[in-house]
Amino acid sequence: MTDLINPLDLDLNGCEALALAHGGKAFHGRNLFKWVHKHGVLDFDAMTDLPLAMRQSLAAGCRATLPEVALEQPAPDGTIKWLLDLADGQRVETVFIPEGKRRTLCVSSQVGCALDCRFCATARQGFNRNLTPGEIIGQVWTATRRTGQAPTNVVLMGMGEPLANFDAVVQAMAVMQHDLAYMLAKTRVTLSTAGLVPGIYRLKEISEVSLAVSLHAPDNALRNELVPINRKYPLEELLAACKVYAGQDKRRRITWEYVMLDGVNDSLAHAKALIRLLEGVPSKVNLIPFNPFPGSDFATSPLERVDAFRRRLIGAGLVTTTRKTRGDGIAAACGQLVGRVENRRRSLARGAPDADYARPAA
Ligand code: SAH
């Protein structure tokens, strides 16, 4: 690792301070921030509105670095998955999902995850480390350059638990929303959490991004099994925090993610319990067909059961959608991130052909 400062790790204030430290004025820091994020320029020498001496000083003490694209995998439905190499050899994945005018980017916040949700592929690799702000915003930078346009929506639903990497995630989300950077409206940035209650209260203090919560069960007994962090922060506490997060504005709904697991959480009795649980909370429910992965203990609920579940919720007045599975053939679907990488490593070790990944684009 290098001790050179990476401007990707800095927010606007940080860039202004950096400019001052390198003999420029604060507004030169704004220019630097804009060069990096709005124009995608990383070479200080090309930042023509910075004084020459400042550019030379920056070049000596800083380097703008990004996660490197190890593999790019496009799917026929337009979804693109990037496998990114970090400076220390760790790897994370980012998924771009176009749909009509919407271009959603699913971003990772940690290498691996410590939360151990039973149905999640990332959980199987354990927790490795937090991503830096530059590694998080670097995913947005990379997608913007590779697709030619900034995403319209960013969801922190890739690898990791974003509220467990609070400061870096909050900083990166602010850059996503900044006018000199990616200009995303606050409601188009969605943080998804398995339910770290203190983090929800902290987030409420400083940010107005959309909140999604991985619920997956309507009662504590079942949720303790599926999402073990529930033993620490049970449903009563989670719901109380979410009510505070939603506040008075009835349009600011909480999105509840609910993975449909065959015979586990998908009966009409579960739907009824869910309706009772969410009473009085401004809610949207997003039913996610379970994406099986090698070695997972669960099966996907049959379509009819997902439909019956959805109709039951809608009948009770809950806005409910079923998530379309995207990027299926490239293992880019929800909860599959990095599982295949591990397999790939294993099969490569056995000398098997590298079938899981297409060649990176030239
Ligand atoms: N840690 C955060 C964000 C990452 S997971 C969270 O838990 O919300 C993003 C979403 O994918 C979560 O709702 C998660 O529960 C869901 N998910 C994980 N594994 C899945 C799988 N195999 N099939 C479908 N959804 C899955």
mmCIF file of C-alpha atoms in Angstrom, residues 5-325:
data_model
loop_
_atom_site.group_PDB
_atom_site.id
_atom_site.type_symbol
_atom_site.label_atom_id
_atom_site.label_comp_id
_atom_site.label_asym_id
_atom_site.label_seq_id
_atom_site.Cartn_x
_atom_site.Cartn_y
_atom_site.Cartn_z
ATOM 1 C CA ILE A 5 -3.251 10.664 -0.828
ATOM 2 C CA ASN A 6 -6.020 9.430 -3.124
ATOM 3 C CA PRO A 7 -8.418 12.259 -4.074
ATOM 4 C CA LEU A 8 -11.117 9.607 -4.606
ATOM 5 C CA ASP A 9 -11.057 9.151 -0.815
ATOM 6 C CA LEU A 10 -11.946 12.817 -0.248
ATOM 7 C CA ASP A 11 -15.220 14.695 -0.216
ATOM 8 C CA LEU A 12 -15.454 18.311 -1.374
ATOM 9 C CA ASN A 13 -14.124 19.663 1.946
ATOM 10 C CA GLY A 14 -11.230 17.240 1.747
ATOM 11 C CA CYS A 15 -10.391 18.373 -1.791
ATOM 12 C CA GLU A 16 -10.485 22.006 -0.679
ATOM 13 C CA ALA A 17 -8.122 21.251 2.192
ATOM 14 C CA LEU A 18 -5.880 19.340 -0.189
ATOM 15 C CA ALA A 19 -5.760 22.324 -2.544
ATOM 16 C CA LEU A 20 -4.765 24.633 0.298
ATOM 17 C CA ALA A 21 -2.066 22.206 1.412
ATOM 18 C CA HIS A 22 -0.627 22.183 -2.104
ATOM 19 C CA GLY A 23 -0.396 25.931 -2.515
ATOM 20 C CA GLY A 24 -3.775 26.521 -4.180
ATOM 21 C CA LYS A 25 -7.012 28.174 -3.121
ATOM 22 C CA ALA A 26 -10.161 26.427 -1.862
ATOM 23 C CA PHE A 27 -11.867 26.873 -5.233
ATOM 24 C CA HIS A 28 -9.043 24.907 -6.826
ATOM 25 C CA GLY A 29 -10.175 22.050 -4.579
ATOM 26 C CA ARG A 30 -13.655 22.383 -6.058
ATOM 27 C CA ASN A 31 -12.159 22.220 -9.520
ATOM 28 C CA LEU A 32 -10.174 19.124 -8.568
ATOM 29 C CA PHE A 33 -13.298 17.429 -7.173
ATOM 30 C CA LYS A 34 -15.172 18.247 -10.377
ATOM 31 C CA TRP A 35 -12.354 17.024 -12.634
ATOM 32 C CA VAL A 36 -12.297 13.680 -10.878
ATOM 33 C CA HIS A 37 -16.002 12.987 -10.606
ATOM 34 C CA LYS A 38 -17.747 15.009 -13.273
ATOM 35 C CA HIS A 39 -15.125 14.711 -16.002
ATOM 36 C CA GLY A 40 -13.495 11.450 -14.951
ATOM 37 C CA VAL A 41 -10.004 12.979 -15.180
ATOM 38 C CA LEU A 42 -7.434 11.474 -12.820
ATOM 39 C CA ASP A 43 -4.212 12.937 -14.246
ATOM 40 C CA PHE A 44 -3.366 16.151 -12.353
ATOM 41 C CA ASP A 45 -1.476 17.406 -15.366
ATOM 42 C CA ALA A 46 -4.673 17.461 -17.423
ATOM 43 C CA MET A 47 -6.501 19.626 -14.822
ATOM 44 C CA THR A 48 -5.787 22.750 -16.786
ATOM 45 C CA ASP A 49 -7.489 25.245 -14.474
ATOM 46 C CA LEU A 50 -5.198 24.394 -11.554
ATOM 47 C CA PRO A 51 -1.971 26.419 -11.206
ATOM 48 C CA LEU A 52 1.020 24.606 -12.651
ATOM 49 C CA ALA A 53 2.900 24.585 -9.340
ATOM 50 C CA MET A 54 -0.108 23.060 -7.609
ATOM 51 C CA ARG A 55 -0.435 20.362 -10.254
ATOM 52 C CA GLN A 56 3.234 19.466 -9.811
ATOM 53 C CA SER A 57 2.888 19.406 -6.036
ATOM 54 C CA LEU A 58 -0.211 17.190 -6.289
ATOM 55 C CA ALA A 59 1.566 14.820 -8.645
ATOM 56 C CA ALA A 60 4.355 14.414 -6.091
ATOM 57 C CA GLY A 61 2.126 13.760 -3.050
ATOM 58 C CA CYS A 62 -1.085 12.258 -4.374
ATOM 59 C CA ARG A 63 -2.340 9.665 -6.777
ATOM 60 C CA ALA A 64 -5.915 9.225 -7.946
ATOM 61 C CA THR A 65 -6.421 5.469 -7.936
ATOM 62 C CA LEU A 66 -9.417 3.270 -8.543
ATOM 63 C CA PRO A 67 -10.359 -0.338 -8.137
ATOM 64 C CA GLU A 68 -9.255 -2.040 -11.328
ATOM 65 C CA VAL A 69 -11.729 -3.911 -13.505
ATOM 66 C CA ALA A 70 -10.511 -7.512 -13.454
ATOM 67 C CA LEU A 71 -13.449 -8.807 -15.445
ATOM 68 C CA GLU A 72 -16.437 -7.295 -17.157
ATOM 69 C CA GLN A 73 -19.405 -9.545 -17.686
ATOM 70 C CA PRO A 74 -22.372 -8.364 -19.742
ATOM 71 C CA ALA A 75 -25.639 -10.364 -19.723
ATOM 72 C CA PRO A 76 -28.115 -10.508 -22.617
ATOM 73 C CA ASP A 77 -30.619 -8.414 -20.625
ATOM 74 C CA GLY A 78 -28.169 -5.486 -20.509
ATOM 75 C CA THR A 79 -26.985 -6.116 -16.957
ATOM 76 C CA ILE A 80 -23.226 -5.763 -16.554
ATOM 77 C CA LYS A 81 -21.226 -7.159 -13.677
ATOM 78 C CA TRP A 82 -17.744 -5.897 -12.914
ATOM 79 C CA LEU A 83 -15.329 -7.810 -10.767
ATOM 80 C CA LEU A 84 -13.006 -5.251 -9.215
ATOM 81 C CA ASP A 85 -9.470 -5.768 -7.947
ATOM 82 C CA LEU A 86 -8.606 -3.604 -4.950
ATOM 83 C CA ALA A 87 -5.092 -2.368 -4.175
ATOM 84 C CA ASP A 88 -4.464 -5.141 -1.623
ATOM 85 C CA GLY A 89 -5.647 -7.937 -3.912
ATOM 86 C CA GLN A 90 -9.161 -8.206 -2.428
ATOM 87 C CA ARG A 91 -12.083 -8.349 -4.798
ATOM 88 C CA VAL A 92 -15.618 -6.971 -4.846
ATOM 89 C CA GLU A 93 -18.381 -6.851 -7.404
ATOM 90 C CA THR A 94 -20.568 -4.084 -8.796
ATOM 91 C CA VAL A 95 -23.647 -4.624 -10.936
ATOM 92 C CA PHE A 96 -25.203 -2.237 -13.465
ATOM 93 C CA ILE A 97 -28.899 -2.849 -14.168
ATOM 94 C CA PRO A 98 -30.551 -0.834 -16.958
ATOM 95 C CA GLU A 99 -34.334 -0.770 -17.154
ATOM 96 C CA GLY A 100 -36.015 1.687 -19.492
ATOM 97 C CA LYS A 101 -34.738 5.130 -18.565
ATOM 98 C CA ARG A 102 -33.501 3.921 -15.217
ATOM 99 C CA ARG A 103 -29.869 2.891 -14.843
ATOM 100 C CA THR A 104 -29.358 1.373 -11.425
ATOM 101 C CA LEU A 105 -25.969 0.599 -9.977
ATOM 102 C CA CYS A 106 -25.681 -1.945 -7.178
ATOM 103 C CA VAL A 107 -22.623 -1.079 -5.118
ATOM 104 C CA SER A 108 -20.613 -3.051 -2.533
ATOM 105 C CA SER A 109 -19.652 -1.520 0.819
ATOM 106 C CA GLN A 110 -17.420 -4.215 2.352
ATOM 107 C CA VAL A 111 -15.251 -7.117 1.258
ATOM 108 C CA GLY A 112 -17.379 -9.998 2.515
ATOM 109 C CA CYS A 113 -19.846 -9.523 5.365
ATOM 110 C CA ALA A 114 -19.946 -10.340 9.067
ATOM 111 C CA LEU A 115 -23.712 -10.729 9.419
ATOM 112 C CA ASP A 116 -24.129 -14.346 8.389
ATOM 113 C CA CYS A 117 -27.638 -14.200 6.898
ATOM 114 C CA ARG A 118 -28.492 -17.822 6.175
ATOM 115 C CA PHE A 119 -29.505 -17.449 2.523
ATOM 116 C CA CYS A 120 -26.737 -15.082 1.370
ATOM 117 C CA ALA A 121 -23.733 -16.088 -0.738
ATOM 118 C CA THR A 122 -21.570 -13.201 0.485
ATOM 119 C CA ALA A 123 -22.026 -14.379 4.088
ATOM 120 C CA ARG A 124 -20.284 -17.639 3.187
ATOM 121 C CA GLN A 125 -16.960 -15.919 2.606
ATOM 122 C CA GLY A 126 -17.007 -14.199 6.010
ATOM 123 C CA PHE A 127 -15.885 -10.661 6.687
ATOM 124 C CA ASN A 128 -12.673 -9.340 5.259
ATOM 125 C CA ARG A 129 -12.564 -5.558 5.556
ATOM 126 C CA ASN A 130 -14.413 -2.302 5.026
ATOM 127 C CA LEU A 131 -14.130 -0.535 1.690
ATOM 128 C CA THR A 132 -12.598 2.950 1.721
ATOM 129 C CA PRO A 133 -14.720 5.906 0.512
ATOM 130 C CA GLY A 134 -12.634 5.880 -2.676
ATOM 131 C CA GLU A 135 -13.351 2.199 -3.272
ATOM 132 C CA ILE A 136 -17.094 2.827 -2.873
ATOM 133 C CA ILE A 137 -17.342 5.974 -5.008
ATOM 134 C CA GLY A 138 -14.813 4.379 -7.368
ATOM 135 C CA GLN A 139 -17.521 1.858 -8.315
ATOM 136 C CA VAL A 140 -19.762 4.743 -9.406
ATOM 137 C CA TRP A 141 -16.832 6.389 -11.219
ATOM 138 C CA THR A 142 -16.058 3.179 -13.081
ATOM 139 C CA ALA A 143 -19.675 2.459 -14.065
ATOM 140 C CA THR A 144 -20.106 6.048 -15.267
ATOM 141 C CA ARG A 145 -17.055 5.821 -17.532
ATOM 142 C CA ARG A 146 -17.717 2.283 -18.758
ATOM 143 C CA THR A 147 -21.352 2.947 -19.662
ATOM 144 C CA GLY A 148 -20.826 6.554 -20.769
ATOM 145 C CA GLN A 149 -23.402 8.001 -18.344
ATOM 146 C CA ALA A 150 -23.817 8.401 -14.606
ATOM 147 C CA PRO A 151 -26.307 5.965 -13.089
ATOM 148 C CA THR A 152 -29.764 7.382 -12.283
ATOM 149 C CA ASN A 153 -30.030 5.291 -9.103
ATOM 150 C CA VAL A 154 -27.533 3.763 -6.732
ATOM 151 C CA VAL A 155 -28.452 0.981 -4.318
ATOM 152 C CA LEU A 156 -26.075 -0.126 -1.573
ATOM 153 C CA MET A 157 -27.183 -3.715 -2.007
ATOM 154 C CA GLY A 158 -23.965 -5.336 -3.146
ATOM 155 C CA MET A 159 -21.551 -7.112 -0.852
ATOM 156 C CA GLY A 160 -21.419 -6.075 2.775
ATOM 157 C CA GLU A 161 -23.508 -4.287 5.385
ATOM 158 C CA PRO A 162 -23.346 -0.559 4.612
ATOM 159 C CA LEU A 163 -24.261 0.595 8.136
ATOM 160 C CA ALA A 164 -21.305 -1.397 9.480
ATOM 161 C CA ASN A 165 -19.016 0.828 7.371
ATOM 162 C CA PHE A 166 -20.896 3.948 8.315
ATOM 163 C CA ASP A 167 -18.502 6.864 7.752
ATOM 164 C CA ALA A 168 -17.123 5.688 4.418
ATOM 165 C CA VAL A 169 -20.609 4.877 3.115
ATOM 166 C CA VAL A 170 -22.083 8.209 4.228
ATOM 167 C CA GLN A 171 -19.211 10.103 2.590
ATOM 168 C CA ALA A 172 -19.549 8.179 -0.668
ATOM 169 C CA MET A 173 -23.333 8.729 -0.693
ATOM 170 C CA ALA A 174 -22.784 12.476 -0.280
ATOM 171 C CA VAL A 175 -20.448 12.497 -3.301
ATOM 172 C CA MET A 176 -23.060 10.566 -5.307
ATOM 173 C CA GLN A 177 -25.540 13.364 -4.580
ATOM 174 C CA HIS A 178 -23.175 16.297 -5.093
ATOM 175 C CA ASP A 179 -23.874 18.746 -7.920
ATOM 176 C CA LEU A 180 -20.198 18.818 -8.871
ATOM 177 C CA ALA A 181 -20.140 15.023 -9.033
ATOM 178 C CA TYR A 182 -22.921 12.529 -9.912
ATOM 179 C CA MET A 183 -25.968 14.703 -9.063
ATOM 180 C CA LEU A 184 -28.205 11.918 -7.777
ATOM 181 C CA ALA A 185 -31.352 13.009 -5.929
ATOM 182 C CA LYS A 186 -31.351 11.859 -2.302
ATOM 183 C CA THR A 187 -34.294 9.552 -2.908
ATOM 184 C CA ARG A 188 -32.395 7.830 -5.718
ATOM 185 C CA VAL A 189 -29.686 6.657 -3.384
ATOM 186 C CA THR A 190 -30.894 3.668 -1.373
ATOM 187 C CA LEU A 191 -29.068 2.158 1.563
ATOM 188 C CA SER A 192 -30.054 -1.407 2.355
ATOM 189 C CA THR A 193 -29.458 -2.775 5.839
ATOM 190 C CA ALA A 194 -30.023 -6.096 7.558
ATOM 191 C CA GLY A 195 -31.137 -4.027 10.559
ATOM 192 C CA LEU A 196 -28.304 -2.344 12.469
ATOM 193 C CA VAL A 197 -30.622 -0.265 14.622
ATOM 194 C CA PRO A 198 -28.124 2.285 16.031
ATOM 195 C CA GLY A 199 -26.909 2.918 12.462
ATOM 196 C CA ILE A 200 -30.466 3.722 11.346
ATOM 197 C CA TYR A 201 -30.758 6.418 14.038
ATOM 198 C CA ARG A 202 -27.322 7.805 13.150
ATOM 199 C CA LEU A 203 -28.214 7.895 9.463
ATOM 200 C CA LYS A 204 -31.420 9.789 10.241
ATOM 201 C CA GLU A 205 -29.344 12.557 11.833
ATOM 202 C CA ILE A 206 -27.211 13.276 8.794
ATOM 203 C CA SER A 207 -28.782 11.959 5.625
ATOM 204 C CA GLU A 208 -32.073 11.667 3.791
ATOM 205 C CA VAL A 209 -31.336 8.773 1.491
ATOM 206 C CA SER A 210 -33.960 6.096 0.918
ATOM 207 C CA LEU A 211 -33.846 3.224 3.368
ATOM 208 C CA ALA A 212 -34.400 -0.423 2.515
ATOM 209 C CA VAL A 213 -34.478 -3.040 5.244
ATOM 210 C CA SER A 214 -33.882 -6.740 4.725
ATOM 211 C CA LEU A 215 -36.786 -8.076 6.747
ATOM 212 C CA HIS A 216 -37.342 -11.618 5.402
ATOM 213 C CA ALA A 217 -39.482 -12.767 8.366
ATOM 214 C CA PRO A 218 -42.507 -11.350 10.208
ATOM 215 C CA ASP A 219 -41.640 -12.705 13.674
ATOM 216 C CA ASN A 220 -38.566 -12.818 15.872
ATOM 217 C CA ALA A 221 -38.292 -16.613 16.066
ATOM 218 C CA LEU A 222 -37.955 -17.009 12.305
ATOM 219 C CA ARG A 223 -35.931 -13.834 11.792
ATOM 220 C CA ASN A 224 -33.451 -14.936 14.482
ATOM 221 C CA GLU A 225 -32.727 -17.937 12.261
ATOM 222 C CA LEU A 226 -32.601 -16.206 8.871
ATOM 223 C CA VAL A 227 -31.006 -12.875 9.838
ATOM 224 C CA PRO A 228 -29.041 -13.592 13.045
ATOM 225 C CA ILE A 229 -28.424 -9.873 13.788
ATOM 226 C CA ASN A 230 -32.113 -9.949 14.825
ATOM 227 C CA ARG A 231 -31.019 -11.564 18.115
ATOM 228 C CA LYS A 232 -29.224 -8.330 18.931
ATOM 229 C CA TYR A 233 -31.781 -5.929 17.423
ATOM 230 C CA PRO A 234 -35.203 -7.632 17.496
ATOM 231 C CA LEU A 235 -38.149 -6.600 15.344
ATOM 232 C CA GLU A 236 -39.699 -4.258 17.931
ATOM 233 C CA GLU A 237 -36.506 -2.165 18.036
ATOM 234 C CA LEU A 238 -36.029 -2.343 14.265
ATOM 235 C CA LEU A 239 -39.581 -1.194 13.546
ATOM 236 C CA ALA A 240 -39.293 1.649 16.075
ATOM 237 C CA ALA A 241 -36.089 2.885 14.387
ATOM 238 C CA CYS A 242 -37.672 2.652 10.942
ATOM 239 C CA LYS A 243 -40.706 4.667 12.065
ATOM 240 C CA VAL A 244 -38.347 7.389 13.257
ATOM 241 C CA TYR A 245 -36.416 7.212 9.967
ATOM 242 C CA ALA A 246 -39.591 7.540 7.884
ATOM 243 C CA GLY A 247 -40.664 10.524 10.000
ATOM 244 C CA GLN A 248 -43.860 12.440 9.313
ATOM 245 C CA ASP A 249 -43.609 12.506 5.525
ATOM 246 C CA LYS A 250 -45.922 9.707 4.379
ATOM 247 C CA ARG A 251 -44.284 9.658 0.946
ATOM 248 C CA ARG A 252 -40.955 8.620 2.466
ATOM 249 C CA ARG A 253 -41.689 4.955 2.685
ATOM 250 C CA ILE A 254 -39.390 2.279 4.021
ATOM 251 C CA THR A 255 -38.726 -0.483 1.491
ATOM 252 C CA TRP A 256 -38.930 -3.913 3.086
ATOM 253 C CA GLU A 257 -37.009 -6.596 1.269
ATOM 254 C CA TYR A 258 -38.456 -10.062 1.724
ATOM 255 C CA VAL A 259 -36.690 -13.003 0.107
ATOM 256 C CA MET A 260 -39.169 -15.758 -0.752
ATOM 257 C CA LEU A 261 -37.892 -19.071 0.618
ATOM 258 C CA ASP A 262 -39.862 -22.184 -0.270
ATOM 259 C CA GLY A 263 -41.759 -23.486 2.758
ATOM 260 C CA VAL A 264 -39.871 -21.209 5.162
ATOM 261 C CA ASN A 265 -41.409 -17.729 5.172
ATOM 262 C CA ASP A 266 -43.828 -17.749 2.234
ATOM 263 C CA SER A 267 -47.211 -18.934 3.587
ATOM 264 C CA LEU A 268 -50.370 -16.841 3.802
ATOM 265 C CA ALA A 269 -49.991 -16.973 7.597
ATOM 266 C CA HIS A 270 -46.598 -15.267 7.169
ATOM 267 C CA ALA A 271 -48.221 -12.688 4.894
ATOM 268 C CA LYS A 272 -50.866 -12.007 7.550
ATOM 269 C CA ALA A 273 -48.246 -11.610 10.265
ATOM 270 C CA LEU A 274 -46.286 -9.262 7.993
ATOM 271 C CA ILE A 275 -49.364 -7.096 7.431
ATOM 272 C CA ARG A 276 -49.847 -6.815 11.179
ATOM 273 C CA LEU A 277 -46.169 -6.023 11.745
ATOM 274 C CA LEU A 278 -46.087 -3.186 9.228
ATOM 275 C CA GLU A 279 -49.320 -1.550 10.357
ATOM 276 C CA GLY A 280 -48.824 2.186 10.705
ATOM 277 C CA VAL A 281 -45.399 2.239 8.997
ATOM 278 C CA PRO A 282 -45.205 3.915 5.568
ATOM 279 C CA SER A 283 -44.067 0.877 3.623
ATOM 280 C CA LYS A 284 -43.261 -0.649 0.271
ATOM 281 C CA VAL A 285 -42.671 -4.386 0.219
ATOM 282 C CA ASN A 286 -40.301 -5.861 -2.315
ATOM 283 C CA LEU A 287 -40.586 -9.628 -2.645
ATOM 284 C CA ILE A 288 -37.308 -11.104 -3.884
ATOM 285 C CA PRO A 289 -37.327 -14.558 -5.442
ATOM 286 C CA PHE A 290 -34.537 -16.436 -3.671
ATOM 287 C CA ASN A 291 -31.480 -16.880 -5.876
ATOM 288 C CA PRO A 292 -30.003 -20.264 -5.142
ATOM 289 C CA PHE A 293 -26.246 -20.724 -5.178
ATOM 290 C CA PRO A 294 -24.126 -23.851 -4.865
ATOM 291 C CA GLY A 295 -24.432 -25.170 -1.316
ATOM 292 C CA SER A 296 -27.381 -22.961 -0.307
ATOM 293 C CA ASP A 297 -29.901 -24.767 1.928
ATOM 294 C CA PHE A 298 -33.001 -23.099 0.497
ATOM 295 C CA ALA A 299 -35.182 -23.272 -2.585
ATOM 296 C CA THR A 300 -37.074 -20.533 -4.408
ATOM 297 C CA SER A 301 -40.800 -20.279 -3.630
ATOM 298 C CA PRO A 302 -42.979 -21.380 -6.548
ATOM 299 C CA LEU A 303 -44.272 -18.468 -8.614
ATOM 300 C CA GLU A 304 -47.896 -19.075 -7.613
ATOM 301 C CA ARG A 305 -46.992 -18.807 -3.943
ATOM 302 C CA VAL A 306 -45.102 -15.551 -4.505
ATOM 303 C CA ASP A 307 -48.154 -14.240 -6.369
ATOM 304 C CA ALA A 308 -50.596 -15.320 -3.661
ATOM 305 C CA PHE A 309 -48.361 -13.704 -1.025
ATOM 306 C CA ARG A 310 -48.175 -10.489 -3.022
ATOM 307 C CA ARG A 311 -51.933 -10.375 -3.597
ATOM 308 C CA ARG A 312 -52.566 -10.875 0.116
ATOM 309 C CA LEU A 313 -50.340 -7.883 0.967
ATOM 310 C CA ILE A 314 -51.844 -5.716 -1.758
ATOM 311 C CA GLY A 315 -55.306 -6.656 -0.519
ATOM 312 C CA ALA A 316 -54.345 -5.214 2.857
ATOM 313 C CA GLY A 317 -53.268 -1.953 1.242
ATOM 314 C CA LEU A 318 -49.506 -2.565 1.186
ATOM 315 C CA VAL A 319 -47.651 -1.412 -1.928
ATOM 316 C CA THR A 320 -45.966 -4.637 -3.002
ATOM 317 C CA THR A 321 -43.754 -5.552 -5.938
ATOM 318 C CA THR A 322 -41.907 -8.670 -6.927
ATOM 319 C CA ARG A 323 -38.312 -8.072 -7.921
ATOM 320 C CA LYS A 324 -37.412 -9.182 -11.391
ATOM 321 C CA THR A 325 -34.359 -11.383 -11.424
#
